[in-house]
mmCIF file of N, CA and C in Angstrom:
data_model
loop_
_atom_site.group_PDB
_atom_site.id
_atom_site.type_symbol
_atom_site.label_atom_id
_atom_site.label_comp_id
_atom_site.label_asym_id
_atom_site.label_seq_id
_atom_site.Cartn_x
_atom_site.Cartn_y
_atom_site.Cartn_z
ATOM 1 N N MET A 176 -161.467 121.464 6.747
ATOM 2 C CA MET A 176 -160.388 122.406 6.600
ATOM 3 C C MET A 176 -160.922 123.801 6.887
ATOM 4 N N ARG A 177 -160.148 124.556 7.576
ATOM 5 C CA ARG A 177 -160.575 125.905 7.924
ATOM 6 C C ARG A 177 -160.485 126.824 6.706
ATOM 7 N N PRO A 178 -161.372 127.800 6.612
ATOM 8 C CA PRO A 178 -161.360 128.719 5.459
ATOM 9 C C PRO A 178 -160.035 129.440 5.272
ATOM 10 N N LEU A 179 -159.325 129.726 6.354
ATOM 11 C CA LEU A 179 -158.053 130.440 6.255
ATOM 12 C C LEU A 179 -157.069 129.678 5.375
ATOM 13 N N ARG A 180 -157.017 128.372 5.514
ATOM 14 C CA ARG A 180 -156.073 127.590 4.725
ATOM 15 C C ARG A 180 -156.409 127.644 3.243
ATOM 16 N N ARG A 181 -157.699 127.656 2.915
ATOM 17 C CA ARG A 181 -158.082 127.759 1.502
ATOM 18 C C ARG A 181 -157.636 129.099 0.925
ATOM 19 N N TRP A 182 -157.752 130.158 1.699
ATOM 20 C CA TRP A 182 -157.308 131.458 1.213
ATOM 21 C C TRP A 182 -155.801 131.486 1.024
ATOM 22 N N LEU A 183 -155.072 130.783 1.879
ATOM 23 C CA LEU A 183 -153.622 130.716 1.702
ATOM 24 C C LEU A 183 -153.261 130.030 0.396
ATOM 25 N N ALA A 184 -154.013 128.994 0.022
ATOM 26 C CA ALA A 184 -153.758 128.311 -1.245
ATOM 27 C C ALA A 184 -154.013 129.247 -2.424
ATOM 28 N N LEU A 185 -155.002 130.121 -2.300
ATOM 29 C CA LEU A 185 -155.322 131.032 -3.396
ATOM 30 C C LEU A 185 -154.285 132.144 -3.554
ATOM 31 N N LYS A 186 -153.416 132.305 -2.579
ATOM 32 C CA LYS A 186 -152.340 133.285 -2.730
ATOM 33 C C LYS A 186 -151.306 132.826 -3.749
ATOM 34 N N THR A 187 -151.175 131.509 -3.922
ATOM 35 C CA THR A 187 -150.155 131.002 -4.840
ATOM 36 C C THR A 187 -150.739 130.345 -6.088
ATOM 37 N N LEU A 188 -152.021 129.986 -6.075
ATOM 38 C CA LEU A 188 -152.659 129.333 -7.220
ATOM 39 C C LEU A 188 -153.730 130.234 -7.807
ATOM 40 N N PRO A 189 -153.897 130.228 -9.123
ATOM 41 C CA PRO A 189 -155.029 130.944 -9.716
ATOM 42 C C PRO A 189 -156.342 130.310 -9.252
ATOM 43 N N VAL A 190 -157.399 131.100 -9.189
ATOM 44 C CA VAL A 190 -158.688 130.629 -8.683
ATOM 45 C C VAL A 190 -159.195 129.434 -9.495
ATOM 46 N N GLY A 191 -159.097 129.481 -10.806
ATOM 47 C CA GLY A 191 -159.574 128.383 -11.641
ATOM 48 C C GLY A 191 -158.831 127.086 -11.372
ATOM 49 N N THR A 192 -157.530 127.180 -11.196
ATOM 50 C CA THR A 192 -156.733 125.998 -10.901
ATOM 51 C C THR A 192 -157.079 125.443 -9.529
ATOM 52 N N ALA A 193 -157.196 126.316 -8.540
ATOM 53 C CA ALA A 193 -157.545 125.864 -7.190
ATOM 54 C C ALA A 193 -158.913 125.191 -7.178
ATOM 55 N N TYR A 194 -159.886 125.760 -7.877
ATOM 56 C CA TYR A 194 -161.223 125.166 -7.935
ATOM 57 C C TYR A 194 -161.180 123.796 -8.610
ATOM 58 N N ALA A 195 -160.447 123.675 -9.689
ATOM 59 C CA ALA A 195 -160.337 122.390 -10.392
ATOM 60 C C ALA A 195 -159.667 121.339 -9.512
ATOM 61 N N ILE A 196 -158.660 121.729 -8.763
ATOM 62 C CA ILE A 196 -157.970 120.790 -7.878
ATOM 63 C C ILE A 196 -158.904 120.323 -6.769
ATOM 64 N N TRP A 197 -159.598 121.249 -6.100
ATOM 65 C CA TRP A 197 -160.509 120.869 -5.015
ATOM 66 C C TRP A 197 -161.651 120.003 -5.534
ATOM 67 N N THR A 198 -162.163 120.318 -6.715
ATOM 68 C CA THR A 198 -163.239 119.515 -7.296
ATOM 69 C C THR A 198 -162.740 118.118 -7.647
ATOM 70 N N GLY A 199 -161.572 118.035 -8.239
ATOM 71 C CA GLY A 199 -161.006 116.736 -8.597
ATOM 72 C C GLY A 199 -160.716 115.878 -7.385
ATOM 73 N N VAL A 200 -160.169 116.479 -6.335
ATOM 74 C CA VAL A 200 -159.896 115.739 -5.106
ATOM 75 C C VAL A 200 -161.193 115.208 -4.513
ATOM 76 N N GLY A 201 -162.239 116.020 -4.533
ATOM 77 C CA GLY A 201 -163.535 115.574 -4.025
ATOM 78 C C GLY A 201 -164.126 114.444 -4.850
ATOM 79 N N ALA A 202 -164.011 114.537 -6.159
ATOM 80 C CA ALA A 202 -164.549 113.497 -7.042
ATOM 81 C C ALA A 202 -163.798 112.181 -6.865
ATOM 82 N N VAL A 203 -162.478 112.253 -6.807
ATOM 83 C CA VAL A 203 -161.684 111.041 -6.624
ATOM 84 C C VAL A 203 -161.949 110.429 -5.255
ATOM 85 N N GLY A 204 -162.007 111.260 -4.240
ATOM 86 C CA GLY A 204 -162.287 110.766 -2.893
ATOM 87 C C GLY A 204 -163.641 110.087 -2.803
ATOM 88 N N THR A 205 -164.654 110.691 -3.423
ATOM 89 C CA THR A 205 -165.986 110.104 -3.414
ATOM 90 C C THR A 205 -166.004 108.777 -4.152
ATOM 91 N N ALA A 206 -165.345 108.706 -5.280
ATOM 92 C CA ALA A 206 -165.307 107.457 -6.050
ATOM 93 C C ALA A 206 -164.590 106.349 -5.281
ATOM 94 N N ILE A 207 -163.480 106.682 -4.645
ATOM 95 C CA ILE A 207 -162.735 105.676 -3.877
ATOM 96 C C ILE A 207 -163.540 105.208 -2.673
ATOM 97 N N LEU A 208 -164.187 106.135 -1.975
ATOM 98 C CA LEU A 208 -165.030 105.730 -0.845
ATOM 99 C C LEU A 208 -166.201 104.871 -1.309
ATOM 100 N N GLY A 209 -166.759 105.170 -2.467
ATOM 101 C CA GLY A 209 -167.834 104.345 -3.010
ATOM 102 C C GLY A 209 -167.369 102.925 -3.284
ATOM 103 N N ILE A 210 -166.165 102.808 -3.807
ATOM 104 C CA ILE A 210 -165.604 101.479 -4.068
ATOM 105 C C ILE A 210 -165.344 100.748 -2.754
ATOM 106 N N TYR A 211 -164.781 101.459 -1.794
ATOM 107 C CA TYR A 211 -164.379 100.839 -0.532
ATOM 108 C C TYR A 211 -165.565 100.554 0.392
ATOM 109 N N LEU A 212 -166.430 101.535 0.582
ATOM 110 C CA LEU A 212 -167.514 101.391 1.561
ATOM 111 C C LEU A 212 -168.764 100.716 1.014
ATOM 112 N N PHE A 213 -169.075 100.940 -0.245
ATOM 113 C CA PHE A 213 -170.337 100.461 -0.793
ATOM 114 C C PHE A 213 -170.164 99.353 -1.827
ATOM 115 N N ALA A 214 -168.974 98.824 -1.925
ATOM 116 C CA ALA A 214 -168.666 97.711 -2.835
ATOM 117 C C ALA A 214 -169.085 98.003 -4.274
ATOM 118 N N GLU A 215 -168.891 99.252 -4.697
ATOM 119 C CA GLU A 215 -169.143 99.589 -6.093
ATOM 120 C C GLU A 215 -168.065 98.929 -6.947
ATOM 121 N N PRO A 216 -168.365 98.651 -8.206
ATOM 122 C CA PRO A 216 -167.381 97.948 -9.040
ATOM 123 C C PRO A 216 -166.107 98.772 -9.245
ATOM 124 N N ALA A 217 -164.979 98.093 -9.181
ATOM 125 C CA ALA A 217 -163.682 98.742 -9.380
ATOM 126 C C ALA A 217 -163.021 98.126 -10.606
ATOM 127 N N ASN A 218 -163.690 98.238 -11.755
ATOM 128 C CA ASN A 218 -163.121 97.655 -12.972
ATOM 129 C C ASN A 218 -161.995 98.540 -13.516
ATOM 130 N N ALA A 219 -161.308 98.025 -14.508
ATOM 131 C CA ALA A 219 -160.131 98.711 -15.040
ATOM 132 C C ALA A 219 -160.472 100.086 -15.618
ATOM 133 N N MET A 220 -161.603 100.192 -16.310
ATOM 134 C CA MET A 220 -161.981 101.474 -16.913
ATOM 135 C C MET A 220 -162.240 102.536 -15.839
ATOM 136 N N ARG A 221 -162.917 102.152 -14.795
ATOM 137 C CA ARG A 221 -163.216 103.092 -13.710
ATOM 138 C C ARG A 221 -161.926 103.554 -13.028
ATOM 139 N N LEU A 222 -161.038 102.630 -12.725
ATOM 140 C CA LEU A 222 -159.770 102.989 -12.089
ATOM 141 C C LEU A 222 -158.896 103.833 -13.015
ATOM 142 N N ALA A 223 -158.945 103.549 -14.309
ATOM 143 C CA ALA A 223 -158.186 104.357 -15.274
ATOM 144 C C ALA A 223 -158.711 105.794 -15.308
ATOM 145 N N CYS A 224 -160.010 105.958 -15.251
ATOM 146 C CA CYS A 224 -160.592 107.304 -15.250
ATOM 147 C C CYS A 224 -160.228 108.064 -13.976
ATOM 148 N N ILE A 225 -160.234 107.363 -12.847
ATOM 149 C CA ILE A 225 -159.798 107.996 -11.592
ATOM 150 C C ILE A 225 -158.330 108.407 -11.719
ATOM 151 N N GLY A 226 -157.525 107.543 -12.324
ATOM 152 C CA GLY A 226 -156.119 107.874 -12.550
ATOM 153 C C GLY A 226 -155.932 109.081 -13.447
ATOM 154 N N LEU A 227 -156.789 109.218 -14.460
ATOM 155 C CA LEU A 227 -156.712 110.396 -15.336
ATOM 156 C C LEU A 227 -157.054 111.680 -14.582
ATOM 157 N N ILE A 228 -158.023 111.602 -13.683
ATOM 158 C CA ILE A 228 -158.356 112.778 -12.872
ATOM 159 C C ILE A 228 -157.172 113.162 -11.996
ATOM 160 N N VAL A 229 -156.544 112.171 -11.369
ATOM 161 C CA VAL A 229 -155.374 112.439 -10.530
ATOM 162 C C VAL A 229 -154.242 113.023 -11.376
ATOM 163 N N ALA A 230 -154.034 112.481 -12.572
ATOM 164 C CA ALA A 230 -152.997 113.015 -13.461
ATOM 165 C C ALA A 230 -153.296 114.465 -13.845
ATOM 166 N N GLY A 231 -154.567 114.771 -14.061
ATOM 167 C CA GLY A 231 -154.953 116.144 -14.369
ATOM 168 C C GLY A 231 -154.699 117.090 -13.209
ATOM 169 N N ILE A 232 -154.977 116.621 -11.999
ATOM 170 C CA ILE A 232 -154.723 117.448 -10.810
ATOM 171 C C ILE A 232 -153.225 117.734 -10.677
ATOM 172 N N VAL A 233 -152.421 116.699 -10.844
ATOM 173 C CA VAL A 233 -150.962 116.877 -10.751
ATOM 174 C C VAL A 233 -150.482 117.800 -11.871
ATOM 175 N N GLY A 234 -151.013 117.620 -13.065
ATOM 176 C CA GLY A 234 -150.621 118.482 -14.189
ATOM 177 C C GLY A 234 -150.968 119.938 -13.947
ATOM 178 N N LEU A 235 -152.147 120.192 -13.402
ATOM 179 C CA LEU A 235 -152.529 121.566 -13.102
ATOM 180 C C LEU A 235 -151.608 122.181 -12.052
ATOM 181 N N LYS A 236 -151.263 121.401 -11.059
ATOM 182 C CA LYS A 236 -150.374 121.899 -10.000
ATOM 183 C C LYS A 236 -148.988 122.193 -10.563
ATOM 184 N N LEU A 237 -148.495 121.321 -11.438
ATOM 185 C CA LEU A 237 -147.158 121.531 -12.003
ATOM 186 C C LEU A 237 -147.131 122.695 -12.998
ATOM 187 N N ALA A 238 -148.251 122.971 -13.635
ATOM 188 C CA ALA A 238 -148.301 124.016 -14.656
ATOM 189 C C ALA A 238 -148.373 125.429 -14.056
ATOM 190 N N THR A 239 -148.647 125.512 -12.767
ATOM 191 C CA THR A 239 -148.764 126.853 -12.171
ATOM 192 C C THR A 239 -147.590 127.204 -11.306
#
């Protein structure tokens, strides 16, 4: 993603919220790729935790 687009997001989101969203998206993406590409275990607890991160990202977006 080009830096310009990130700055556009910061025009409407507080810096802390934007950082938390980008970090959460990266963490969820890495975990899903690990499950898909490297056959890491995808047990219920792990998927539930990924779901909680996604719920937190959505909650942060809705709260701002």
